[in-house]
Amino acid sequence: MPQPFITLIDGSKIPQIGLGTYQAAADRTAKMVETALGIGYRHIDTAMIYRNEAGVGDGLRASGVPREDVYITTKLWNTDQGGEAARTAFNTSLDLLKLDYVDLYLIHWPVPARDLYVESWETLIQLRDEGLARAIGVSNFMPDQIDRLIETTGVVPAVNQIECHPAFQQLSARAENARRKVAVQSWSPLGQGELLGNTVLRTLAEKHDRTVAQIILRWHVQNDLIVIPKTVNEDRMRENLDILAFTLDTDDLAKIATLDDPEGRMGPDPLTFE
Ligand SMILES: NC(=O)c1ccc[n+]([C@@H]2O[C@H](COP(=O)([O-])OP(=O)(O)OC[C@H]3O[C@@H](n4cnc5c(N)ncnc54)[C@H](OP(=O)(O)O)[C@@H]3O)[C@@H](O)[C@H]2O)c1
């Protein structure tokens, strides 16, 4: 089945299902990425802080899949924010990936305490204009921080990658991003694996003869979210990609809505994280 794409505000397209690589060991990442691309993944999410960009690039080349057919995202780490510092960090990422460009470059966290995200954004705009980052966006940004970027530069981030899963559904953040035409990517879409034993989701899995992971990922896709589940396991990679041949109905979606918990955040709070 052909993979779905989401069209971003800049007119570019991103594959809606990708592979996350956080906590993928550096020496295993190349094989992981090669395997995923062999199965049919066309979107890989990495970051400078994951220390596995070199493996992502090596896996891409080992796969034999043409560069232009694969969507690669990487991210600017917190301590590299600033004007020149952001450019230096970006160049390091490109060197590690051994690529001429990335498809998407994100500011990983806003780090309001340092207040360098506007300067960083100005550098990302230059990188985009130079063709080195085909699209640019942010991660873990609040609506007012996005507004500040837009007011200062006139450039709307193409995506905002935020924590989102059935236990932390981010309804307000999703609506605010949609209002600004910022596409939302869900990080930790499976709740870091912790939601896989949930009884409501297990009932839905039985009903559809699918796994819990597939029910959760289908929920993201039906909500127009871009998902990047991470797994190093080939069978799970296949499972996580195979979510297009069934549909959750209104009743299923209502059941998943009951799992939302304002306290359900599993990762750091973007307002304080440095
Ligand atoms: N922007 C940000 O600040 C930020 C923060 C966190 C994460 N991210 C990105 O989002 C990606 C995904 O988030 P995440 O890695 O935190 O969590 P996740 O994708 O929600 O969950 C990953 C966990 O679930 C397990 N898993 C995956 N598929 C499974 C399946 N079908 N059945 C059973 N277990 C399964 C994995 O184990 P195995 O590997 O052993 O299969 C792993 O332990 C990251 O890799 C990273 O690229 C971004």
Coordinates of C-alpha atoms and ligand atoms in Angstrom, one line a residue:
M1 CA 0.0 0.0 0.0
P2 CA 1.5 3.4 -0.9
Q3 CA 2.6 5.5 2.1
P4 CA 0.6 8.6 2.9
F5 CA 2.2 12.1 2.8
I6 CA 1.4 15.3 4.6
T7 CA 1.8 18.5 2.7
L8 CA 3.6 21.2 4.8
I9 CA 2.9 25.0 4.7
D10 CA 6.0 25.5 2.4
G11 CA 4.4 23.1 -0.2
S12 CA 6.9 20.2 0.5
K13 CA 5.6 16.8 1.4
I14 CA 6.7 14.6 4.3
P15 CA 5.9 10.8 4.6
Q16 CA 3.4 10.5 7.4
I17 CA 5.0 7.4 9.0
G18 CA 8.7 7.5 9.8
L19 CA 11.2 5.7 12.0
G20 CA 12.4 7.2 15.3
T21 CA 16.0 6.6 16.3
Y22 CA 16.3 7.9 19.9
Q23 CA 18.2 5.5 22.1
A24 CA 19.3 3.5 19.0
A25 CA 22.9 2.6 19.8
A26 CA 25.4 4.3 17.4
D27 CA 26.8 0.9 16.3
R28 CA 23.4 -0.5 15.6
T29 CA 21.8 2.4 13.8
A30 CA 23.2 1.8 10.3
K31 CA 21.8 -1.7 10.3
M32 CA 18.5 -0.5 11.7
V33 CA 18.1 2.2 9.1
E34 CA 19.2 -0.2 6.3
T35 CA 16.6 -2.7 7.4
A36 CA 13.8 -0.1 7.7
L37 CA 14.5 1.3 4.2
G38 CA 14.5 -2.3 2.9
I39 CA 11.0 -2.8 4.4
G40 CA 9.6 0.4 2.9
Y41 CA 10.2 3.2 5.4
R42 CA 11.1 6.4 3.6
H43 CA 11.4 8.8 6.6
I44 CA 14.0 8.7 9.4
D45 CA 14.1 10.9 12.4
T46 CA 17.4 11.6 14.2
A47 CA 19.1 14.4 16.2
M48 CA 22.5 15.6 17.0
I49 CA 22.0 14.6 20.7
Y50 CA 21.1 11.0 19.7
R51 CA 24.8 10.6 18.6
N52 CA 23.7 8.3 15.7
E53 CA 23.6 10.6 12.7
A54 CA 26.6 8.9 11.2
G55 CA 24.8 5.5 11.4
V56 CA 21.7 7.0 9.8
G57 CA 23.8 8.2 6.8
D58 CA 25.6 4.9 6.6
G59 CA 22.3 3.0 6.7
L60 CA 20.9 5.1 3.9
R61 CA 23.8 4.5 1.6
A62 CA 23.9 0.7 2.5
S63 CA 20.2 0.4 1.6
G64 CA 20.7 1.4 -2.0
V65 CA 17.6 3.5 -1.9
P66 CA 18.2 6.8 -3.8
R67 CA 18.9 9.7 -1.5
E68 CA 16.0 11.8 -3.0
D69 CA 13.5 9.0 -2.1
V70 CA 14.3 9.3 1.7
Y71 CA 13.2 12.0 4.1
I72 CA 15.8 12.7 6.7
T73 CA 15.2 14.9 9.7
T74 CA 17.8 16.0 12.2
K75 CA 17.7 18.6 15.1
L76 CA 19.7 21.4 16.6
W77 CA 20.7 20.6 20.2
N78 CA 20.1 23.1 23.0
T79 CA 23.7 24.0 23.7
D80 CA 24.2 24.8 20.0
Q81 CA 21.5 27.4 19.8
G82 CA 22.5 30.9 18.6
G83 CA 23.3 32.5 15.2
E84 CA 26.8 31.1 14.3
A85 CA 26.6 28.3 16.8
A86 CA 23.6 26.9 15.0
R87 CA 25.3 27.0 11.7
T88 CA 28.4 25.2 13.0
A89 CA 26.2 22.5 14.6
F90 CA 24.2 22.1 11.3
N91 CA 27.5 21.6 9.4
T92 CA 28.6 19.0 11.9
S93 CA 25.3 17.1 11.4
L94 CA 25.7 17.2 7.6
D95 CA 29.3 16.0 8.0
L96 CA 28.2 13.1 10.3
L97 CA 25.3 12.2 8.0
K98 CA 27.7 12.6 4.9
L99 CA 24.8 14.3 3.1
D100 CA 24.5 17.5 1.0
Y101 CA 21.2 18.5 2.6
V102 CA 18.6 17.3 5.1
D103 CA 14.9 17.3 4.3
L104 CA 13.9 18.8 7.7
Y105 CA 16.0 20.6 10.3
L106 CA 14.3 21.3 13.7
I107 CA 15.2 23.4 16.8
H108 CA 15.0 20.5 19.3
W109 CA 13.8 22.5 22.3
P110 CA 12.9 26.2 22.8
V111 CA 15.0 26.5 26.0
P112 CA 13.3 29.8 27.0
A113 CA 15.8 30.3 29.9
R114 CA 18.6 31.0 27.3
D115 CA 16.3 32.9 24.9
L116 CA 18.3 32.1 21.8
Y117 CA 15.6 30.4 19.7
V118 CA 14.8 33.5 17.6
E119 CA 18.5 33.9 16.6
S120 CA 18.6 30.1 15.9
W121 CA 15.5 30.4 13.8
E122 CA 17.1 33.1 11.7
T123 CA 20.0 30.8 11.0
L124 CA 17.6 28.0 10.0
I125 CA 15.9 30.3 7.5
Q126 CA 19.3 31.0 5.9
L127 CA 20.0 27.3 5.7
R128 CA 16.7 26.8 4.0
D129 CA 17.4 29.6 1.6
E130 CA 20.7 28.1 0.8
G131 CA 19.0 24.7 0.0
L132 CA 20.9 22.9 2.8
A133 CA 17.7 22.2 4.8
R134 CA 14.7 21.7 2.4
A135 CA 12.2 22.4 5.2
I136 CA 12.7 23.9 8.7
G137 CA 10.6 23.6 11.9
V138 CA 10.7 23.4 15.6
S139 CA 10.1 20.8 18.4
N140 CA 8.5 21.2 21.8
F141 CA 7.5 24.8 21.1
M142 CA 4.5 26.6 22.7
P143 CA 2.1 28.7 20.6
D144 CA 3.5 32.0 21.9
Q145 CA 7.0 31.0 21.0
I146 CA 5.9 30.1 17.5
D147 CA 4.2 33.4 17.2
R148 CA 7.4 35.2 18.2
L149 CA 9.3 33.4 15.4
I150 CA 6.6 34.4 12.9
E151 CA 6.4 38.0 14.1
T152 CA 10.2 38.4 14.0
T153 CA 10.9 36.7 10.7
G154 CA 7.6 36.1 8.8
V155 CA 8.5 32.4 8.4
V156 CA 6.1 29.8 9.9
P157 CA 7.8 26.6 11.1
A158 CA 6.7 23.8 8.8
V159 CA 6.3 21.4 11.7
N160 CA 6.3 21.3 15.5
Q161 CA 7.4 17.9 16.8
I162 CA 5.8 17.4 20.3
E163 CA 5.1 14.6 22.7
C164 CA 1.7 13.1 21.8
H165 CA 0.1 9.8 22.4
P166 CA -3.3 8.5 23.7
A167 CA -2.3 9.2 27.3
F168 CA -1.2 12.8 26.5
Q169 CA -3.3 13.8 23.5
Q170 CA -2.4 17.5 23.4
L171 CA -5.7 18.7 22.0
S172 CA -5.1 22.3 22.7
A173 CA -1.5 22.3 21.3
R174 CA -2.7 20.5 18.2
A175 CA -5.5 23.0 17.6
E176 CA -3.1 26.0 18.1
N177 CA -0.6 24.5 15.7
A178 CA -3.3 23.7 13.1
R179 CA -4.5 27.3 13.4
R180 CA -1.0 28.5 12.4
K181 CA -0.8 25.8 9.6
V182 CA 2.1 24.1 11.5
A183 CA 2.0 20.3 11.0
V184 CA 2.3 18.3 14.2
Q185 CA 4.7 15.3 14.5
S186 CA 4.1 13.0 17.5
W187 CA 7.1 12.0 19.4
S188 CA 6.9 9.0 21.7
P189 CA 3.8 8.1 19.7
L190 CA 3.6 4.7 21.6
G191 CA 4.2 6.4 24.9
Q192 CA 7.7 4.9 24.9
G193 CA 6.0 1.5 24.8
E194 CA 4.3 2.0 28.1
L195 CA 0.8 2.1 26.6
L196 CA 1.1 -1.3 25.0
G197 CA -0.5 -3.0 28.0
N198 CA -3.5 -0.6 28.3
T199 CA -6.7 -2.6 28.6
V200 CA -8.9 -0.2 26.5
L201 CA -6.4 -0.4 23.7
R202 CA -6.1 -4.2 24.1
T203 CA -9.8 -4.5 23.6
L204 CA -9.6 -2.4 20.4
A205 CA -6.7 -4.5 19.2
E206 CA -8.8 -7.7 19.7
K207 CA -11.8 -6.1 17.9
H208 CA -9.7 -5.2 14.8
D209 CA -7.4 -8.3 15.0
R210 CA -4.4 -5.9 15.2
T211 CA -1.7 -5.2 17.8
V212 CA -2.0 -2.5 20.3
A213 CA 0.9 -0.6 18.6
Q214 CA -1.1 -0.7 15.4
I215 CA -4.2 0.7 17.1
I216 CA -2.2 3.6 18.6
L217 CA -0.4 4.4 15.3
R218 CA -3.6 4.2 13.4
W219 CA -5.1 6.7 15.9
H220 CA -2.2 9.2 15.1
V221 CA -2.6 8.8 11.3
Q222 CA -6.4 9.3 11.5
N223 CA -5.7 12.5 13.4
D224 CA -3.5 13.8 10.7
L225 CA -0.4 13.5 12.9
I226 CA 3.0 12.5 11.6
V227 CA 4.3 9.5 13.5
I228 CA 7.9 8.4 14.1
P229 CA 7.7 5.2 16.3
K230 CA 11.1 3.8 17.2
T231 CA 12.0 0.2 17.1
V232 CA 15.2 -1.7 16.4
N233 CA 13.2 -4.9 15.7
E234 CA 12.4 -5.9 12.1
D235 CA 9.1 -7.5 12.9
R236 CA 8.0 -4.5 14.8
M237 CA 9.1 -2.2 12.1
R238 CA 6.8 -4.1 9.7
E239 CA 4.0 -4.0 12.2
N240 CA 4.3 -0.3 12.7
L241 CA 4.2 0.4 9.0
D242 CA 1.3 -1.8 8.4
I243 CA -1.5 0.5 9.7
L244 CA -3.3 1.6 6.5
A245 CA -5.6 -1.4 5.8
F246 CA -8.1 -0.8 8.7
T247 CA -10.0 2.1 10.1
L248 CA -10.9 3.1 13.7
D249 CA -14.6 4.0 13.9
T250 CA -16.2 6.8 15.9
D251 CA -16.8 4.5 18.8
D252 CA -13.1 3.4 18.8
L253 CA -12.0 7.0 18.7
A254 CA -14.3 7.9 21.6
K255 CA -12.8 5.1 23.7
I256 CA -9.3 6.3 23.0
A257 CA -10.4 9.9 23.9
T258 CA -11.1 8.7 27.4
L259 CA -7.4 7.8 27.9
D260 CA -6.3 11.4 27.6
D261 CA -4.7 12.7 30.8
P262 CA -3.4 16.3 31.2
E263 CA -0.8 14.8 33.6
G264 CA 0.2 12.1 31.1
R265 CA 3.4 13.7 29.9
M266 CA 6.3 11.2 29.9
G267 CA 9.1 13.4 28.7
P268 CA 10.5 16.7 30.0
D269 CA 8.4 19.9 30.3
P270 CA 9.4 22.2 27.4
L271 CA 8.9 25.3 29.6
T272 CA 11.8 24.3 31.9
F273 CA 13.9 21.9 30.0
E274 CA 17.4 23.0 29.2
Ligands
LIG1 N1 11.7 16.0 19.6 C1 11.9 15.4 20.8 O1 12.1 16.1 21.8 C2 11.8 14.0 20.9 C3 11.7 13.4 22.2 C4 11.6 12.0 22.2 C5 11.6 11.2 21.1 N2 11.7 11.8 19.8 C6 11.6 11.1 18.6 O2 10.4 10.3 18.6 C7 10.8 8.9 18.4 C8 9.8 7.9 19.0 O3 9.7 8.2 20.4 P1 10.4 7.2 21.5 O4 11.5 6.4 20.9 O5 10.6 8.0 22.7 O6 9.1 6.2 21.9 P2 8.1 5.3 21.1 O7 8.3 5.3 19.7 O8 6.7 5.8 21.6 O9 8.3 3.9 21.8 C9 9.5 3.2 21.5 C10 9.5 2.0 22.4 O10 8.4 1.1 22.0 C11 9.0 -0.2 21.6 N3 8.2 -0.6 20.4 C12 8.2 0.0 19.2 N4 7.3 -0.6 18.4 C13 6.8 -1.6 19.1 C14 5.8 -2.6 18.7 N5 5.2 -2.7 17.6 N6 5.5 -3.5 19.7 C15 6.1 -3.5 20.9 N7 7.0 -2.6 21.3 C16 7.3 -1.6 20.4 C17 10.4 0.0 21.3 O11 11.2 -1.1 21.7 P3 12.2 -1.9 20.6 O12 13.1 -0.8 20.0 O13 12.9 -2.8 21.5 O14 11.3 -2.5 19.6 C18 10.8 1.2 22.3 O15 11.0 0.6 23.6 C19 12.2 8.8 18.9 O16 12.9 7.7 18.6 C20 12.8 10.1 18.4 O17 13.2 10.0 17.0 C21 11.8 13.2 19.7

